[in-house]
Coordinates of C-alpha atoms in Angstrom, one line a residue:
M1 CA -0.1 0.1 0.2
K2 CA 3.0 2.6 0.5
N3 CA 4.4 2.2 -2.6
E4 CA 1.1 2.3 -4.2
W5 CA 0.4 5.6 -2.3
A6 CA 3.6 7.1 -3.8
T7 CA 3.7 5.7 -7.0
G8 CA 0.0 4.8 -8.1
M9 CA -1.2 8.3 -9.5
S10 CA 1.5 8.0 -11.9
Q11 CA -0.2 4.8 -13.1
A12 CA -3.6 6.2 -12.5
G13 CA -4.9 4.9 -16.2
E14 CA -5.4 1.7 -14.5
Y15 CA -6.9 0.4 -11.2
I16 CA -4.6 -1.3 -8.4
D17 CA -4.2 -4.8 -8.4
S18 CA -6.6 -6.1 -5.5
Y19 CA -9.8 -8.6 -5.0
Y20 CA -12.2 -5.6 -5.9
Q21 CA -10.4 -5.0 -9.3
A22 CA -10.4 -8.4 -10.0
T23 CA -14.1 -8.8 -9.5
G24 CA -14.9 -5.4 -10.6
H25 CA -17.7 -4.4 -13.0
S26 CA -16.9 -2.6 -16.1
L27 CA -17.7 1.0 -16.8
P28 CA -16.6 2.7 -20.4
L29 CA -13.5 4.7 -20.2
Q30 CA -14.7 8.5 -19.9
P31 CA -13.1 11.3 -22.0
V32 CA -10.3 13.4 -21.1
L33 CA -11.2 17.1 -20.7
N34 CA -9.9 18.9 -23.8
G35 CA -11.1 22.5 -24.2
D36 CA -12.8 25.1 -21.9
I37 CA -16.4 24.4 -20.8
T38 CA -19.1 25.9 -18.2
A39 CA -21.1 24.4 -15.7
D40 CA -23.5 25.1 -12.5
V41 CA -21.1 22.9 -10.4
C42 CA -17.5 21.5 -11.1
I43 CA -16.9 18.3 -8.5
I44 CA -13.4 17.5 -8.4
G45 CA -12.8 13.8 -7.2
G46 CA -15.0 10.5 -8.8
G47 CA -15.2 8.6 -5.8
M48 CA -18.4 8.0 -3.8
T49 CA -18.8 11.6 -2.5
G50 CA -18.7 13.2 -5.5
F51 CA -21.0 10.8 -7.5
N52 CA -23.5 10.9 -4.5
A53 CA -23.5 15.0 -5.1
A54 CA -23.8 14.5 -8.8
I55 CA -26.7 12.6 -8.5
E56 CA -28.3 14.6 -6.0
L57 CA -27.4 18.2 -7.9
R58 CA -28.8 16.6 -11.1
K59 CA -32.0 15.4 -9.8
R60 CA -32.5 19.2 -8.9
G61 CA -31.6 20.1 -12.6
F62 CA -28.3 21.7 -12.1
D63 CA -25.5 21.6 -14.8
V64 CA -22.8 19.4 -13.5
V65 CA -19.3 18.4 -14.6
L66 CA -16.9 16.2 -12.6
L67 CA -13.4 15.6 -12.9
E68 CA -11.3 12.9 -11.9
S69 CA -7.7 12.8 -11.9
G70 CA -7.2 9.0 -12.8
R71 CA -9.9 6.3 -13.1
I72 CA -13.2 6.6 -11.5
S73 CA -13.1 5.1 -7.7
W74 CA -9.1 4.7 -8.4
A75 CA -8.6 5.8 -4.7
A76 CA -10.4 5.2 -1.0
S77 CA -13.6 4.3 -2.7
G78 CA -12.5 1.6 -4.9
R79 CA -10.6 -0.2 -2.5
N80 CA -11.7 0.7 1.3
G81 CA -13.0 -2.3 3.7
G82 CA -16.4 -1.8 2.6
Q83 CA -17.8 -1.4 5.9
C84 CA -21.5 0.0 6.1
L85 CA -21.9 0.9 9.7
A86 CA -23.9 3.3 11.7
G87 CA -21.6 5.6 13.9
F88 CA -18.2 6.7 13.7
C89 CA -14.5 5.5 14.3
L90 CA -14.6 7.0 18.0
G91 CA -16.7 5.3 20.4
L92 CA -20.2 6.0 21.4
R93 CA -18.5 7.6 24.8
E94 CA -16.0 9.4 23.3
V95 CA -18.6 10.9 20.7
D96 CA -20.7 12.0 23.3
E97 CA -17.6 13.4 25.4
T98 CA -16.0 15.4 22.5
F99 CA -19.3 16.6 21.1
G100 CA -22.0 16.8 24.0
P101 CA -24.8 14.4 24.3
Q102 CA -27.3 16.2 22.0
W103 CA -24.9 16.6 19.2
G104 CA -24.0 13.0 19.8
K105 CA -27.4 11.9 19.2
Q106 CA -27.4 14.0 16.3
L107 CA -24.3 12.5 14.4
W108 CA -25.5 9.5 15.5
D109 CA -28.6 9.5 13.3
L110 CA -26.8 11.2 10.6
S111 CA -24.8 7.9 10.2
C112 CA -27.7 5.8 10.0
E113 CA -29.2 7.8 7.4
S114 CA -26.1 7.5 5.5
L115 CA -26.8 3.6 5.4
D116 CA -30.3 4.4 4.5
I117 CA -29.1 6.2 1.5
V118 CA -27.0 3.6 0.5
R119 CA -29.5 1.1 0.6
D120 CA -31.7 3.6 -1.5
R121 CA -28.8 4.1 -4.2
I122 CA -28.5 0.2 -4.5
R123 CA -32.5 -0.2 -5.1
E124 CA -33.1 2.8 -7.1
F125 CA -30.0 2.4 -9.3
N126 CA -30.1 -1.1 -9.4
I127 CA -26.4 -1.5 -8.3
D128 CA -24.8 -5.0 -7.9
C129 CA -22.3 -5.0 -5.2
D130 CA -22.8 -7.8 -2.9
F131 CA -24.5 -5.8 -0.2
Q132 CA -24.8 -7.8 2.8
Q133 CA -26.8 -7.1 6.0
N134 CA -25.7 -7.3 9.6
Y135 CA -22.7 -6.6 11.5
I136 CA -21.5 -8.0 15.0
E137 CA -18.8 -6.4 16.8
L138 CA -17.0 -9.0 19.5
A139 CA -15.3 -8.8 22.9
I140 CA -12.2 -11.0 23.5
K141 CA -12.0 -9.7 27.2
P142 CA -14.2 -8.8 29.9
S143 CA -13.4 -4.8 29.7
Q144 CA -14.5 -5.0 26.0
E145 CA -17.3 -6.9 27.1
K146 CA -18.6 -4.4 29.4
E147 CA -18.0 -1.5 27.3
L148 CA -20.0 -3.0 24.6
K149 CA -23.1 -3.9 26.7
S150 CA -22.8 -0.1 27.9
W151 CA -23.1 0.8 23.9
L152 CA -26.4 -1.6 24.0
E153 CA -27.9 0.2 26.8
L154 CA -26.9 3.7 25.1
K155 CA -28.4 2.5 21.6
Q156 CA -31.3 1.1 22.7
T157 CA -32.2 4.1 25.3
R158 CA -31.2 7.7 24.2
Y159 CA -30.3 6.8 20.7
D160 CA -33.5 5.0 20.1
Y161 CA -32.0 2.5 17.9
P162 CA -33.9 -1.0 17.6
S163 CA -31.4 -2.7 15.4
V164 CA -29.0 -4.1 18.0
S165 CA -29.3 -6.9 20.6
W166 CA -26.6 -8.8 22.3
W167 CA -24.8 -12.4 21.5
D168 CA -23.6 -14.3 23.8
R169 CA -20.9 -16.9 23.8
D170 CA -23.2 -19.9 22.9
K171 CA -24.6 -17.7 20.4
I172 CA -21.4 -16.5 18.7
R173 CA -19.9 -20.4 18.6
E174 CA -22.9 -21.6 16.8
V175 CA -21.8 -19.4 13.6
T176 CA -18.0 -19.2 14.3
S177 CA -17.2 -22.6 15.7
T178 CA -14.8 -20.7 18.7
E179 CA -15.5 -20.3 22.1
K180 CA -12.8 -17.1 21.7
Y181 CA -15.4 -14.6 22.2
L182 CA -17.2 -13.4 25.2
G183 CA -20.2 -11.6 23.5
G184 CA -21.0 -9.1 20.7
L185 CA -23.1 -6.3 19.7
F186 CA -25.2 -7.5 16.6
D187 CA -26.5 -5.0 14.6
T188 CA -28.8 -5.5 11.8
N189 CA -28.9 -2.0 10.3
S190 CA -25.2 -2.1 9.4
G191 CA -23.5 -4.5 6.8
H192 CA -20.6 -4.5 4.2
M193 CA -20.5 -4.0 0.2
H194 CA -17.9 -4.5 -2.6
P195 CA -17.1 -0.9 -2.6
L196 CA -15.5 -0.7 -6.0
N197 CA -18.9 -2.0 -7.5
Y198 CA -21.0 0.5 -5.5
T199 CA -19.2 3.4 -6.6
L200 CA -18.8 2.3 -10.6
G201 CA -22.7 2.1 -10.2
L202 CA -23.3 5.5 -8.8
A203 CA -21.1 6.7 -11.6
R204 CA -23.3 4.9 -14.3
A205 CA -26.4 6.5 -12.7
A206 CA -24.6 9.9 -12.4
I207 CA -23.8 9.7 -16.1
D208 CA -27.5 8.7 -17.1
L209 CA -28.7 11.6 -15.5
G210 CA -26.3 13.8 -17.4
T211 CA -23.3 14.6 -15.5
R212 CA -20.4 15.2 -17.7
V213 CA -17.5 12.9 -16.4
F214 CA -14.0 13.3 -17.5
E215 CA -11.4 10.8 -16.5
Q216 CA -7.2 11.6 -16.3
S217 CA -8.4 15.0 -16.1
K218 CA -6.5 16.2 -13.1
A219 CA -7.6 19.5 -11.6
I220 CA -4.1 21.4 -11.2
K221 CA -5.5 24.7 -10.0
L222 CA -8.5 26.3 -8.7
V223 CA -9.0 30.1 -9.4
K224 CA -11.7 31.6 -7.2
G225 CA -14.0 34.0 -8.4
S226 CA -17.5 34.6 -10.2
P227 CA -17.6 32.3 -12.0
N228 CA -14.4 29.7 -10.3
R229 CA -12.1 28.7 -12.9
I230 CA -10.7 25.0 -12.4
L231 CA -7.5 24.5 -14.8
T232 CA -6.4 21.1 -15.9
E233 CA -3.6 20.2 -18.2
Q234 CA -5.8 20.4 -21.5
G235 CA -8.7 22.3 -20.3
S236 CA -10.6 24.3 -17.8
V237 CA -13.9 24.4 -16.5
K238 CA -15.9 27.5 -15.2
A239 CA -18.5 27.2 -12.7
K240 CA -20.6 29.1 -10.3
Q241 CA -20.0 26.4 -7.7
V242 CA -16.7 24.0 -6.8
L243 CA -17.2 20.8 -4.6
L244 CA -13.6 19.5 -3.5
A245 CA -14.3 15.6 -3.2
C246 CA -10.8 14.8 -3.5
N247 CA -10.0 13.1 -0.1
A248 CA -6.5 13.0 0.5
Y249 CA -5.7 13.9 -3.0
I250 CA -6.6 17.7 -2.8
D251 CA -3.0 18.4 -3.8
G252 CA -2.6 22.3 -3.3
L253 CA -6.3 22.9 -4.4
N254 CA -7.3 24.0 -1.3
R255 CA -4.3 24.9 1.4
K256 CA -6.5 25.2 4.5
A257 CA -8.9 22.0 3.7
E258 CA -5.5 20.2 2.7
S259 CA -3.9 20.7 6.3
K260 CA -6.9 18.9 7.7
V261 CA -6.6 15.6 5.8
L262 CA -4.1 13.1 6.9
P263 CA -3.8 10.0 4.5
V264 CA -4.4 6.8 6.2
A265 CA -3.6 3.3 4.8
S266 CA -5.3 -0.1 5.7
Y267 CA -4.9 -3.5 5.0
I268 CA -7.4 -5.9 3.9
A269 CA -6.6 -10.1 3.3
V270 CA -8.7 -12.3 1.1
T271 CA -8.6 -16.1 1.1
E272 CA -9.2 -18.7 -1.7
Q273 CA -12.9 -20.1 -1.6
L274 CA -13.2 -21.8 1.6
E275 CA -16.3 -24.0 1.1
D276 CA -16.5 -26.7 3.5
R277 CA -13.7 -25.1 5.6
Q278 CA -15.9 -21.9 6.0
P279 CA -15.2 -21.1 9.8
I280 CA -18.1 -18.6 9.7
T281 CA -21.5 -19.6 8.8
N282 CA -23.1 -16.1 8.8
K283 CA -22.5 -13.7 6.0
A284 CA -22.9 -10.8 8.6
L285 CA -19.5 -8.7 8.7
F286 CA -17.5 -9.6 12.0
E287 CA -15.3 -7.4 13.8
F288 CA -13.7 -7.9 17.1
Q289 CA -12.3 -5.4 19.3
T290 CA -8.6 -4.5 19.5
A291 CA -8.8 -1.8 22.2
M292 CA -10.2 -0.9 25.6

Protein backbone atom coordinates (compact mmCIF):
# COMPACT_ATOMS: atom_id res chain seq x y z
CA MET A 1 0.00 0.00 0.00
CA LYS A 2 2.80 2.43 0.82
CA ASN A 3 4.41 2.09 -2.60
CA GLU A 4 1.01 2.29 -4.32
CA TRP A 5 0.28 5.51 -2.46
CA ALA A 6 3.55 7.03 -3.55
CA THR A 7 3.57 5.88 -7.17
CA GLY A 8 -0.01 5.00 -8.03
CA MET A 9 -1.05 8.35 -9.47
CA SER A 10 1.59 8.09 -12.17
CA GLN A 11 -0.13 4.83 -13.11
CA ALA A 12 -3.65 6.17 -12.71
CA GLY A 13 -4.71 4.80 -16.09
CA GLU A 14 -5.08 1.42 -14.38
CA TYR A 15 -6.68 0.25 -11.17
CA ILE A 16 -4.55 -1.11 -8.33
CA ASP A 17 -4.29 -4.90 -8.54
CA SER A 18 -6.70 -6.14 -5.88
CA TYR A 19 -9.65 -8.43 -5.18
CA TYR A 20 -11.98 -5.53 -5.93
CA GLN A 21 -10.35 -4.83 -9.27
CA ALA A 22 -10.45 -8.52 -10.17
CA THR A 23 -14.18 -8.76 -9.40
CA GLY A 24 -15.18 -5.25 -10.50
CA HIS A 25 -17.80 -4.44 -13.11
CA SER A 26 -16.84 -2.69 -16.31
CA LEU A 27 -17.57 0.95 -17.04
CA PRO A 28 -16.55 2.64 -20.29
CA LEU A 29 -13.54 4.93 -19.99
CA GLN A 30 -14.73 8.52 -19.84
CA PRO A 31 -13.04 11.16 -22.02
CA VAL A 32 -10.18 13.44 -21.05
CA LEU A 33 -11.19 17.09 -20.77
CA ASN A 34 -9.92 18.96 -23.81
CA GLY A 35 -10.86 22.62 -24.14
CA ASP A 36 -12.81 25.08 -22.04
CA ILE A 37 -16.33 24.33 -20.78
CA THR A 38 -18.83 25.79 -18.31
CA ALA A 39 -21.15 24.28 -15.68
CA ASP A 40 -23.25 25.25 -12.70
CA VAL A 41 -21.18 22.99 -10.44
CA CYS A 42 -17.77 21.42 -10.91
CA ILE A 43 -17.05 18.41 -8.70
CA ILE A 44 -13.41 17.44 -8.29
CA GLY A 45 -13.04 13.78 -7.39
CA GLY A 46 -14.68 10.65 -8.80
CA GLY A 47 -15.46 8.66 -5.67
CA MET A 48 -18.50 8.03 -3.49
CA THR A 49 -18.75 11.65 -2.32
CA GLY A 50 -18.41 13.11 -5.80
CA PHE A 51 -20.93 10.86 -7.50
CA ASN A 52 -23.49 11.00 -4.70
CA ALA A 53 -23.32 14.78 -4.95
CA ALA A 54 -23.60 14.63 -8.74
CA ILE A 55 -26.74 12.50 -8.51
CA GLU A 56 -28.41 14.90 -6.07
CA LEU A 57 -27.46 17.96 -8.10
CA ARG A 58 -28.66 16.49 -11.40
CA LYS A 59 -31.99 15.53 -9.83
CA ARG A 60 -32.38 19.20 -8.96
CA GLY A 61 -31.59 20.34 -12.47
CA PHE A 62 -28.04 21.63 -12.08
CA ASP A 63 -25.53 21.33 -14.91
CA VAL A 64 -22.71 19.24 -13.42
CA VAL A 65 -19.16 18.47 -14.51
CA LEU A 66 -17.03 15.96 -12.60
CA LEU A 67 -13.25 15.81 -12.95
CA GLU A 68 -11.29 12.71 -11.95
CA SER A 69 -7.49 12.75 -12.00
CA GLY A 70 -7.20 9.01 -12.69
CA ARG A 71 -9.86 6.35 -13.10
CA ILE A 72 -13.29 6.53 -11.49
CA SER A 73 -13.09 5.18 -7.92
CA TRP A 74 -9.34 4.59 -8.24
CA ALA A 75 -8.58 5.69 -4.68
CA ALA A 76 -10.22 5.02 -1.30
CA SER A 77 -13.78 4.66 -2.63
CA GLY A 78 -12.73 1.68 -4.73
CA ARG A 79 -10.49 -0.13 -2.25
CA ASN A 80 -11.75 0.44 1.28
CA GLY A 81 -13.03 -2.22 3.65
CA GLY A 82 -16.58 -1.99 2.36
CA GLN A 83 -18.00 -1.52 5.85
CA CYS A 84 -21.42 0.19 6.01
CA LEU A 85 -21.74 0.84 9.72
CA ALA A 86 -23.79 3.08 11.94
CA GLY A 87 -21.59 5.31 14.08
CA PHE A 88 -18.06 6.63 13.77
CA CYS A 89 -14.48 5.58 14.43
CA LEU A 90 -14.73 7.09 17.90
CA GLY A 91 -16.62 4.99 20.43
CA LEU A 92 -20.07 6.18 21.46
CA ARG A 93 -18.87 7.53 24.81
CA GLU A 94 -16.01 9.41 23.16
CA VAL A 95 -18.43 11.07 20.70
CA ASP A 96 -20.62 12.21 23.60
CA GLU A 97 -17.64 13.46 25.56
CA THR A 98 -16.17 15.29 22.57
CA PHE A 99 -19.31 16.91 21.15
CA GLY A 100 -21.87 16.66 23.95
CA PRO A 101 -24.90 14.34 24.28
CA GLN A 102 -27.17 16.39 21.99
CA TRP A 103 -24.64 16.49 19.16
CA GLY A 104 -23.74 12.87 19.85
CA LYS A 105 -27.33 11.82 19.15
CA GLN A 106 -27.55 14.01 16.03
CA LEU A 107 -24.28 12.60 14.69
CA TRP A 108 -25.53 9.07 15.34
CA ASP A 109 -28.75 9.79 13.45
CA LEU A 110 -26.72 11.25 10.58
CA SER A 111 -24.70 8.05 10.30
CA CYS A 112 -27.90 6.00 10.24
CA GLU A 113 -29.28 8.22 7.49
CA SER A 114 -26.15 7.51 5.44
CA LEU A 115 -26.94 3.77 5.60
CA ASP A 116 -30.46 4.49 4.36
CA ILE A 117 -28.99 6.46 1.46
CA VAL A 118 -26.70 3.58 0.50
CA ARG A 119 -29.60 1.11 0.41
CA ASP A 120 -31.79 3.60 -1.46
CA ARG A 121 -29.10 4.11 -4.10
CA ILE A 122 -28.66 0.36 -4.53
CA ARG A 123 -32.39 -0.13 -5.03
CA GLU A 124 -33.01 2.93 -7.20
CA PHE A 125 -30.14 2.29 -9.61
CA ASN A 126 -30.02 -1.51 -9.37
CA ILE A 127 -26.38 -1.51 -8.23
CA ASP A 128 -24.88 -4.99 -7.97
CA CYS A 129 -22.35 -4.60 -5.14
CA ASP A 130 -22.81 -7.71 -2.97
CA PHE A 131 -24.45 -5.78 -0.16
CA GLN A 132 -24.72 -7.98 2.94
CA GLN A 133 -26.82 -6.93 5.91
CA ASN A 134 -25.78 -7.51 9.57
CA TYR A 135 -22.68 -6.71 11.61
CA ILE A 136 -21.34 -7.93 14.93
CA GLU A 137 -18.66 -6.36 17.10
CA LEU A 138 -17.02 -8.97 19.30
CA ALA A 139 -15.36 -8.86 22.70
CA ILE A 140 -12.36 -11.01 23.54
CA LYS A 141 -11.83 -9.76 27.12
CA PRO A 142 -14.09 -8.66 29.99
CA SER A 143 -13.36 -4.94 29.67
CA GLN A 144 -14.48 -5.04 26.04
CA GLU A 145 -17.61 -6.97 26.94
CA LYS A 146 -18.48 -4.37 29.57
CA GLU A 147 -17.95 -1.51 27.12
CA LEU A 148 -20.03 -3.11 24.36
CA LYS A 149 -22.88 -3.77 26.78
CA SER A 150 -22.80 -0.10 27.79
CA TRP A 151 -23.11 0.79 24.09
CA LEU A 152 -26.07 -1.57 23.81
CA GLU A 153 -27.85 0.24 26.63
CA LEU A 154 -27.10 3.66 25.13
CA LYS A 155 -28.30 2.64 21.65
CA GLN A 156 -31.51 1.08 22.93
CA THR A 157 -32.37 4.03 25.19
CA ARG A 158 -31.20 7.55 24.36
CA TYR A 159 -30.27 6.76 20.75
CA ASP A 160 -33.62 5.01 20.15
CA TYR A 161 -31.92 2.46 17.91
CA PRO A 162 -33.83 -0.86 17.89
CA SER A 163 -31.53 -2.70 15.47
CA VAL A 164 -29.05 -3.98 18.09
CA SER A 165 -29.10 -7.00 20.38
CA TRP A 166 -26.62 -8.92 22.50
CA TRP A 167 -25.15 -12.23 21.37
CA ASP A 168 -23.69 -14.36 24.17
CA ARG A 169 -20.82 -16.80 23.81
CA ASP A 170 -23.10 -19.72 22.92
CA LYS A 171 -24.82 -17.79 20.15
CA ILE A 172 -21.50 -16.68 18.68
CA ARG A 173 -20.15 -20.24 18.83
CA GLU A 174 -23.08 -21.38 16.65
CA VAL A 175 -21.82 -19.29 13.71
CA THR A 176 -18.05 -19.13 14.32
CA SER A 177 -17.16 -22.54 15.79
CA THR A 178 -15.04 -20.94 18.50
CA GLU A 179 -15.38 -20.05 22.19
CA LYS A 180 -12.79 -17.29 21.96
CA TYR A 181 -15.35 -14.47 22.10
CA LEU A 182 -17.19 -13.55 25.30
CA GLY A 183 -20.05 -11.85 23.53
CA GLY A 184 -20.90 -9.37 20.83
CA LEU A 185 -23.09 -6.48 19.79
CA PHE A 186 -25.20 -7.60 16.83
CA ASP A 187 -26.55 -4.91 14.48
CA THR A 188 -29.09 -5.77 11.77
CA ASN A 189 -28.94 -2.27 10.24
CA SER A 190 -25.23 -2.24 9.37
CA GLY A 191 -23.42 -4.41 6.84
CA HIS A 192 -20.77 -4.45 4.13
CA MET A 193 -20.44 -4.34 0.35
CA HIS A 194 -18.08 -4.34 -2.65
CA PRO A 195 -17.02 -0.65 -2.60
CA LEU A 196 -15.64 -0.48 -6.15
CA ASN A 197 -18.79 -1.90 -7.70
CA TYR A 198 -20.96 0.37 -5.56
CA THR A 199 -19.04 3.47 -6.67
CA LEU A 200 -19.04 2.37 -10.31
CA GLY A 201 -22.81 1.97 -9.97
CA LEU A 202 -23.08 5.51 -8.64
CA ALA A 203 -20.95 6.73 -11.53
CA ARG A 204 -23.15 4.99 -14.08
CA ALA A 205 -26.24 6.53 -12.50
CA ALA A 206 -24.73 10.02 -12.46
CA ILE A 207 -23.71 9.72 -16.11
CA ASP A 208 -27.16 8.45 -17.09
CA LEU A 209 -28.66 11.47 -15.31
CA GLY A 210 -26.55 13.78 -17.46
CA THR A 211 -23.39 14.44 -15.46
CA ARG A 212 -20.42 15.15 -17.73
CA VAL A 213 -17.54 13.05 -16.38
CA PHE A 214 -13.92 13.39 -17.41
CA GLU A 215 -11.28 10.83 -16.36
CA GLN A 216 -7.52 11.37 -16.32
CA SER A 217 -8.28 15.09 -16.07
CA LYS A 218 -6.46 16.23 -12.96
CA ALA A 219 -7.47 19.63 -11.57
CA ILE A 220 -4.14 21.42 -11.19
CA LYS A 221 -5.36 24.86 -10.11
CA LEU A 222 -8.50 26.41 -8.65
CA VAL A 223 -8.94 30.10 -9.34
CA LYS A 224 -11.70 31.50 -7.14
CA GLY A 225 -14.02 34.08 -8.65
CA SER A 226 -17.41 34.66 -10.22
CA PRO A 227 -17.36 32.18 -11.82
CA ASN A 228 -14.64 29.96 -10.39
CA ARG A 229 -12.17 28.49 -12.87
CA ILE A 230 -10.68 25.02 -12.57
CA LEU A 231 -7.64 24.34 -14.72
CA THR A 232 -6.55 20.95 -16.01
CA GLU A 233 -3.58 20.12 -18.20
CA GLN A 234 -5.64 20.26 -21.38
CA GLY A 235 -8.68 22.36 -20.52
CA SER A 236 -10.66 24.28 -17.94
CA VAL A 237 -14.08 24.46 -16.33
CA LYS A 238 -15.89 27.66 -15.36
CA ALA A 239 -18.43 27.00 -12.62
CA LYS A 240 -20.49 28.99 -10.14
CA GLN A 241 -19.87 26.39 -7.44
CA VAL A 242 -17.02 23.93 -6.82
CA LEU A 243 -17.13 20.83 -4.65
CA LEU A 244 -13.81 19.36 -3.52
CA ALA A 245 -14.41 15.63 -3.19
CA CYS A 246 -10.74 14.67 -3.38
CA ASN A 247 -10.22 13.16 0.08
CA ALA A 248 -6.43 12.91 0.49
CA TYR A 249 -5.68 14.10 -3.04
CA ILE A 250 -6.48 17.82 -2.71
CA ASP A 251 -2.92 18.49 -3.93
CA GLY A 252 -2.79 22.25 -3.34
CA LEU A 253 -6.30 23.12 -4.54
CA ASN A 254 -7.23 24.34 -1.05
CA ARG A 255 -4.42 24.71 1.47
CA LYS A 256 -6.73 25.06 4.47
CA ALA A 257 -8.64 21.88 3.68
CA GLU A 258 -5.45 20.03 2.79
CA SER A 259 -3.98 20.84 6.21
CA LYS A 260 -6.88 18.97 7.86
CA VAL A 261 -6.55 15.76 5.83
CA LEU A 262 -4.11 12.98 6.68
CA PRO A 263 -3.65 10.00 4.33
CA VAL A 264 -4.24 6.71 6.15
CA ALA A 265 -3.42 3.26 4.81
CA SER A 266 -5.38 0.14 5.78
CA TYR A 267 -4.91 -3.48 4.84
CA ILE A 268 -7.37 -6.19 3.85
CA ALA A 269 -6.65 -9.86 3.18
CA VAL A 270 -8.75 -12.33 1.21
CA THR A 271 -8.49 -16.09 0.96
CA GLU A 272 -9.25 -18.62 -1.71
CA GLN A 273 -12.73 -20.19 -1.65
CA LEU A 274 -12.92 -22.12 1.62
CA GLU A 275 -16.07 -24.13 0.81
CA ASP A 276 -16.56 -26.75 3.59
CA ARG A 277 -13.69 -25.23 5.57
CA GLN A 278 -15.59 -21.96 6.01
CA PRO A 279 -15.24 -21.08 9.74
CA ILE A 280 -18.13 -18.58 9.75
CA THR A 281 -21.60 -19.72 8.71
CA ASN A 282 -23.23 -16.28 8.91
CA LYS A 283 -22.65 -13.70 6.15
CA ALA A 284 -22.60 -10.84 8.65
CA LEU A 285 -19.52 -8.67 8.97
CA PHE A 286 -17.54 -9.78 12.04
CA GLU A 287 -15.12 -7.46 13.84
CA PHE A 288 -13.33 -7.99 17.13
CA GLN A 289 -12.33 -5.27 19.53
CA THR A 290 -8.60 -4.52 19.73
CA ALA A 291 -8.73 -1.69 22.27
CA MET A 292 -10.29 -1.04 25.72
